[in-house]
Amino acid sequence: MLIRFSVENCFSFLERATFSMIPGLGRLKKEHINARKHGVTTLKTAIAFGANASGKSNLVKAIALGKQMVVNGTLNGQKVTYAPYRLSKDAPKQDTRIEYEIQAGRKNYAYGFVFNEERIVEEWLYEITNKEEKMLFERSDTNTFDIAPLLHKNTKAEHKQFLQFVAKATPENQLLLREMIVRRVRENVEDIRDVIAVYNWFEQSLKVLLPNERYKEGISTELVNNEQLHNIFEQLLDYFGTGIDGIELQDVDVKSLNVPQQLLEQIRNDVFAKRNARVILQTSENTFFFSKDKGALQIQKFMTKHKIRGTKDYEFFDTKDESDGTNKIIDFVPVLIDLLRGNNVFVIDEMERSLHPNLIYDIFDIYLRSATDVQSQLIVTTHESSLLTQKLVRKDEVWFITKDENGTQLHSLEEYNVRFDKEIRKDYLLGRYKAIPRLGDRDEALACIKLNTK
């Protein structure tokens, strides 16, 4: 789970801003709190509101940037992905700082790094306990590493030497956390369980969806063989009023695919490189599943079924035949099911796109009612003010994002003296919490329009 995230000098963030998933003092809706782990509890959801250009998307992009640097890294000879605050004279010359406090495996960790486009300036990994923070490794601005705690966990001389070699050989533009995975340290030493747990959280648990991205992981890959998931998928599509009577994966001949040969070969290699691997390819018109069946490449196309009136027959639709709203729901069903499976942190930007307000409310309501015994988190940015009600969420689950001459700022509804029975949507739209558009002089705007459109 995500405990806290902080960012400084990145996108629209100039000063350090901290986003927290730690519950406040409120006692209502205790079912919205994940189980305590080493003295730390986390919230199951957070909803961030703000005006256009306030920095909502930049919060999500900053979280995604850190994940990308851990999971994908930087190629040798390439510059580090660096996006400093640009509206200050000195900021583009200064370093960016990103830090995550997370619950991974059975422990709590703080992992972060400071960087610019040339190199990683600092990097650190700490285990957080009830009493102290225990350093696991640190990287200084001279690209030297203190890995003494990791060396202590490995007793054999050759294992210690291997760890020291990997640290020393880590390029200036690469994170040590990723380098330990690339260098297959896990296979060559006794114990780097803490490093593996943190890396796996970034790779497997943290899932970031930007507005035009579709969820390409999760239960969609298992619909072929899992009848229960198939039934749940269809039930939710029916509940959300899509008009879809069922789904089906139809076999497709590789010769009929309008896919570049180079991409097809890459998919084939990915499928056969891993045991039981499935690859999803989503185009503007279709969704295809690639898998291995008896040594051959199997291709299946995701189709929706609609009953033909007056008959027992069905008409099959490609995803391009469905509305944008229906396709959005089709994307969210796997998100919802994977949330309820647990150990997933979804961060979604502009969740409301193409969705009716009632559907967004229901997705949250279903998740929060169903996840009482599940460790999971749903963090979204949105303009949808119908979610701003204490009937649905706690005060500490609501965040407001604003921007001034010092860049983007974050603050929580928990900071305001709001009664538990207060309806907060109206006050938000009236500007009490600041995170609404600041409009200019309407008469001046109308006069300008008239003058220039004669």
XYZ file of N, CA and C in Angstrom, residues 327-454:
384
model
N -17.006 1.299 -23.549
C -15.616 0.840 -23.540
C -14.903 1.253 -22.256
N -15.261 2.425 -21.735
C -14.675 2.860 -20.473
C -15.085 1.916 -19.342
N -16.344 1.505 -19.339
C -16.813 0.562 -18.317
C -16.117 -0.782 -18.489
N -15.970 -1.231 -19.746
C -15.264 -2.492 -20.001
C -13.851 -2.432 -19.431
N -13.218 -1.259 -19.510
C -11.880 -1.095 -18.927
C -11.909 -1.109 -17.405
N -12.961 -0.536 -16.816
C -13.010 -0.404 -15.364
C -13.414 -1.691 -14.652
N -14.103 -2.582 -15.333
C -14.490 -3.834 -14.680
C -13.257 -4.611 -14.213
N -12.216 -4.802 -15.054
C -11.004 -5.467 -14.553
C -10.327 -4.705 -13.425
N -10.366 -3.358 -13.485
C -9.796 -2.559 -12.400
C -10.509 -2.876 -11.090
N -11.826 -2.877 -11.139
C -12.620 -3.130 -9.937
C -12.359 -4.527 -9.388
N -12.323 -5.510 -10.274
C -12.100 -6.889 -9.809
C -10.686 -7.046 -9.247
N -9.698 -6.442 -9.894
C -8.334 -6.553 -9.373
C -8.165 -5.809 -8.051
N -8.895 -4.716 -7.857
C -8.895 -4.049 -6.556
C -9.393 -4.997 -5.473
N -10.446 -5.728 -5.787
C -11.050 -6.612 -4.796
C -10.239 -7.893 -4.587
N -9.300 -8.157 -5.477
C -8.371 -9.268 -5.256
C -7.320 -8.906 -4.211
N -7.049 -7.626 -4.058
C -6.119 -7.170 -3.031
C -4.703 -6.965 -3.534
N -3.921 -6.242 -2.711
C -2.511 -5.965 -2.967
C -2.285 -5.169 -4.245
N -3.248 -4.336 -4.620
C -3.101 -3.472 -5.780
C -3.351 -2.025 -5.379
N -2.539 -1.126 -5.925
C -2.710 0.313 -5.722
C -2.950 0.931 -7.094
N -4.174 1.368 -7.346
C -4.516 1.999 -8.618
C -4.505 3.511 -8.451
N -3.774 4.194 -9.333
C -3.763 5.655 -9.378
C -4.285 6.048 -10.758
N -5.449 6.712 -10.804
C -6.142 6.956 -12.068
C -6.404 8.443 -12.236
N -5.974 8.979 -13.362
C -6.167 10.393 -13.648
C -7.444 10.603 -14.466
N -8.232 11.598 -14.073
C -9.472 11.965 -14.764
C -10.376 10.747 -14.974
N -10.750 10.149 -13.878
C -11.559 8.934 -13.919
C -12.904 9.144 -14.593
N -13.407 10.387 -14.568
C -14.779 10.622 -15.020
C -14.949 10.645 -16.529
N -13.873 10.578 -17.303
C -13.988 10.694 -18.755
C -14.945 9.654 -19.332
N -15.949 10.119 -20.052
C -16.939 9.283 -20.755
C -17.834 8.487 -19.820
N -17.811 8.785 -18.520
C -18.644 8.041 -17.581
C -19.698 8.958 -16.958
N -20.903 8.445 -16.824
C -21.974 9.183 -16.158
C -21.640 9.305 -14.666
N -21.977 10.448 -14.037
C -21.680 10.619 -12.599
C -22.198 9.483 -11.728
N -23.375 8.945 -12.047
C -23.920 7.850 -11.230
C -23.050 6.603 -11.312
N -22.451 6.368 -12.482
C -21.588 5.189 -12.638
C -20.311 5.344 -11.816
N -19.725 6.539 -11.828
C -18.512 6.764 -11.042
C -18.805 6.560 -9.555
N -19.905 7.114 -9.105
C -20.307 6.962 -7.705
C -20.473 5.482 -7.368
N -21.129 4.740 -8.257
C -21.370 3.317 -8.005
C -20.082 2.517 -7.965
N -19.128 2.854 -8.838
C -17.853 2.133 -8.830
C -17.176 2.288 -7.472
N -17.162 3.513 -6.947
C -16.584 3.743 -5.624
C -17.376 3.014 -4.544
N -18.688 3.098 -4.627
C -19.531 2.497 -3.604
C -19.365 0.980 -3.576
N -19.353 0.353 -4.753
C -19.174 -1.101 -4.830
C -17.807 -1.494 -4.263
N -16.787 -0.758 -4.672
C -15.436 -1.056 -4.187
C -15.353 -0.940 -2.670
N -15.811 0.183 -2.115
C -15.673 0.405 -0.677
C -16.523 -0.546 0.152
N -17.682 -0.929 -0.377
C -18.529 -1.888 0.344
C -17.966 -3.302 0.281
N -17.243 -3.620 -0.789
C -16.778 -4.994 -1.011
C -15.361 -5.243 -0.506
N -14.610 -4.179 -0.236
C -13.184 -4.328 0.073
C -12.879 -4.249 1.566
N -13.867 -4.504 2.415
C -13.649 -4.328 3.857
C -12.548 -5.238 4.396
N -12.396 -6.417 3.825
C -11.367 -7.353 4.294
C -10.223 -7.490 3.298
N -10.098 -6.527 2.406
C -9.099 -6.591 1.342
C -8.132 -5.422 1.472
N -6.831 -5.682 1.306
C -5.822 -4.628 1.290
C -5.701 -4.094 -0.136
N -6.209 -2.898 -0.376
C -6.127 -2.312 -1.709
C -6.336 -0.813 -1.602
N -6.016 -0.091 -2.689
C -6.194 1.360 -2.700
C -6.615 1.832 -4.092
N -7.566 2.769 -4.109
C -8.016 3.416 -5.340
C -7.833 4.920 -5.156
N -6.909 5.503 -5.911
C -6.580 6.926 -5.816
C -6.889 7.557 -7.165
N -7.740 8.577 -7.189
C -8.134 9.169 -8.461
C -8.101 10.688 -8.396
N -7.928 11.306 -9.558
C -8.177 12.740 -9.711
C -9.437 12.887 -10.550
N -10.208 13.924 -10.269
C -11.486 14.054 -10.971
C -12.037 15.470 -10.832
N -12.960 15.806 -11.742
C -13.776 17.015 -11.598
C -15.179 16.664 -11.103
N -15.472 15.377 -10.948
C -16.833 14.938 -10.659
C -17.210 15.236 -9.203
N -17.930 16.341 -9.009
C -18.232 16.817 -7.652
C -19.287 15.976 -6.945
N -19.982 15.083 -7.660
C -20.972 14.232 -6.984
C -20.306 13.271 -5.996
N -18.995 13.064 -6.139
C -18.261 12.217 -5.191
C -17.958 12.952 -3.886
N -18.175 14.272 -3.890
C -17.861 15.073 -2.704
C -19.003 15.017 -1.705
N -19.158 13.878 -1.104
C -20.176 13.706 -0.079
C -19.655 12.769 0.995
N -19.921 13.131 2.247
C -19.470 12.293 3.359
C -20.342 11.047 3.522
N -21.388 10.935 2.697
C -22.131 9.676 2.660
C -21.293 8.589 1.990
N -20.357 9.012 1.129
C -19.526 8.067 0.381
C -18.131 7.932 0.962
N -17.482 9.065 1.286
C -16.078 9.031 1.688
C -15.856 9.766 3.006
N -14.715 9.493 3.616
C -14.282 10.183 4.824
C -13.636 11.521 4.456
N -13.522 12.415 5.435
C -12.862 13.702 5.186
C -11.410 13.511 4.746
N -10.716 12.561 5.376
C -9.298 12.383 5.069
C -9.062 11.703 3.724
N -10.137 11.302 3.053
C -10.013 10.716 1.715
C -10.199 11.749 0.609
N -10.440 12.998 0.981
C -10.671 14.070 0.009
C -9.481 15.027 0.007
N -8.921 15.264 -1.175
C -7.790 16.173 -1.335
C -8.132 17.264 -2.338
N -7.560 18.452 -2.112
C -7.739 19.578 -3.020
C -6.377 20.005 -3.566
N -6.354 20.301 -4.850
C -5.110 20.662 -5.524
C -5.252 22.064 -6.089
N -4.339 22.940 -5.712
C -4.364 24.331 -6.170
C -2.993 24.702 -6.725
N -2.945 25.839 -7.408
C -1.667 26.306 -7.945
C -1.567 27.816 -7.793
N -0.398 28.285 -7.342
C -0.131 29.712 -7.234
C 1.259 29.994 -7.784
N 1.837 31.137 -7.417
C 3.151 31.500 -7.951
C 4.255 30.563 -7.484
N 3.975 29.751 -6.465
C 4.939 28.763 -5.967
C 4.644 27.356 -6.470
N 3.808 27.254 -7.504
C 3.515 25.953 -8.092
C 2.319 25.271 -7.456
N 2.198 23.980 -7.709
C 1.060 23.199 -7.226
C 1.173 22.909 -5.737
N 0.034 23.030 -5.047
C -0.043 22.776 -3.603
C -1.115 21.716 -3.353
N -0.915 20.917 -2.311
C -1.880 19.884 -1.912
C -2.392 20.178 -0.510
N -3.694 20.022 -0.297
C -4.215 20.061 1.066
C -5.457 19.181 1.170
N -5.686 18.673 2.357
C -6.750 17.703 2.598
C -7.963 18.368 3.245
N -9.129 17.797 2.995
C -10.347 18.256 3.665
C -10.223 18.087 5.174
N -9.352 17.203 5.611
C -9.119 16.964 7.032
C -8.622 18.234 7.731
N -8.030 19.143 6.968
C -7.495 20.374 7.546
C -8.590 21.386 7.887
N -9.813 21.145 7.411
C -10.917 22.079 7.646
C -11.818 21.563 8.771
N -12.416 22.485 9.472
C -13.332 22.128 10.554
C -14.719 21.876 9.956
N -14.923 20.648 9.503
C -16.168 20.282 8.823
C -16.868 19.188 9.639
N -18.112 19.420 9.991
C -18.887 18.410 10.726
C -19.093 17.163 9.874
N -19.264 16.014 10.549
C -19.418 14.751 9.836
C -20.686 14.707 8.990
N -21.695 15.535 9.336
C -22.952 15.513 8.597
C -23.072 16.683 7.611
N -21.993 17.432 7.439
C -22.001 18.585 6.549
C -21.909 18.126 5.098
N -22.759 18.682 4.218
C -22.676 18.380 2.801
C -21.624 19.304 2.190
N -20.538 18.737 1.693
C -19.374 19.536 1.328
C -19.355 19.950 -0.146
N -20.167 19.341 -0.979
C -20.132 19.648 -2.408
C -20.440 21.117 -2.684
N -21.480 21.647 -2.015
C -21.884 23.032 -2.253
C -20.770 23.997 -1.870
N -20.139 23.781 -0.696
C -19.059 24.656 -0.263
C -17.872 24.589 -1.220
N -17.619 23.399 -1.751
C -16.524 23.244 -2.719
C -16.783 24.098 -3.962
N -17.999 23.998 -4.509
C -18.327 24.737 -5.731
C -18.368 26.242 -5.484
N -18.616 26.640 -4.238
C -18.601 28.065 -3.895
C -17.185 28.588 -3.638
N -16.199 27.664 -3.614
C -14.807 28.091 -3.493
C -14.223 28.056 -2.108
N -14.930 27.449 -1.129
C -14.399 27.458 0.229
C -13.054 26.734 0.311
N -12.894 25.686 -0.486
C -11.674 24.879 -0.406
C -10.661 25.262 -1.486
N -10.948 26.355 -2.214
C -10.004 27.003 -3.144
C -9.836 26.277 -4.478
N -10.018 24.982 -4.529
C -9.633 24.206 -5.714
C -10.670 24.269 -6.835
N -11.050 25.475 -7.217
C -11.972 25.675 -8.331
C -11.364 26.706 -9.280
N -11.867 26.801 -10.518
C -11.300 27.784 -11.453
C -11.461 29.205 -10.936
N -10.443 30.035 -11.150
C -10.507 31.453 -10.810
C -10.770 32.220 -12.110
N -12.002 32.594 -12.316
C -12.402 33.221 -13.570
C -12.083 34.710 -13.561
N -11.852 35.254 -14.759
C -11.552 36.668 -14.889
C -12.825 37.499 -15.005
N -12.692 38.692 -15.543
C -13.810 39.620 -15.702
C -14.620 39.209 -16.932
N -15.872 38.789 -16.719
C -16.693 38.294 -17.831
C -17.028 39.417 -18.811
N -17.300 40.636 -18.294
C -17.653 41.745 -19.181
C -16.493 42.064 -20.123
N -15.275 42.019 -19.593
C -14.110 42.273 -20.438
C -13.967 41.195 -21.512
N -14.192 39.939 -21.118
C -14.079 38.844 -22.069
C -15.122 38.972 -23.173
N -16.374 39.297 -22.801
C -17.441 39.450 -23.798
C -17.166 40.634 -24.726
N -16.665 41.745 -24.163
C -16.361 42.909 -24.978
C -15.265 42.591 -25.995
N -14.268 41.823 -25.579
C -13.171 41.420 -26.471
C -13.678 40.529 -27.594
N -14.564 39.593 -27.236
C -15.131 38.695 -28.241
C -15.922 39.477 -29.277
N -16.751 40.417 -28.805
C -17.569 41.218 -29.708
C -16.702 42.055 -30.635
N -15.666 42.671 -30.055
C -14.813 43.547 -30.823
C -14.078 42.796 -31.928
N -13.658 41.567 -31.636
C -12.829 40.833 -32.575
C -13.586 39.850 -33.457
N -14.913 39.845 -33.349
C -15.685 38.953 -34.219
C -16.635 39.728 -35.115
N -16.491 41.076 -35.169
C -17.335 41.884 -36.064
C -16.962 41.607 -37.510
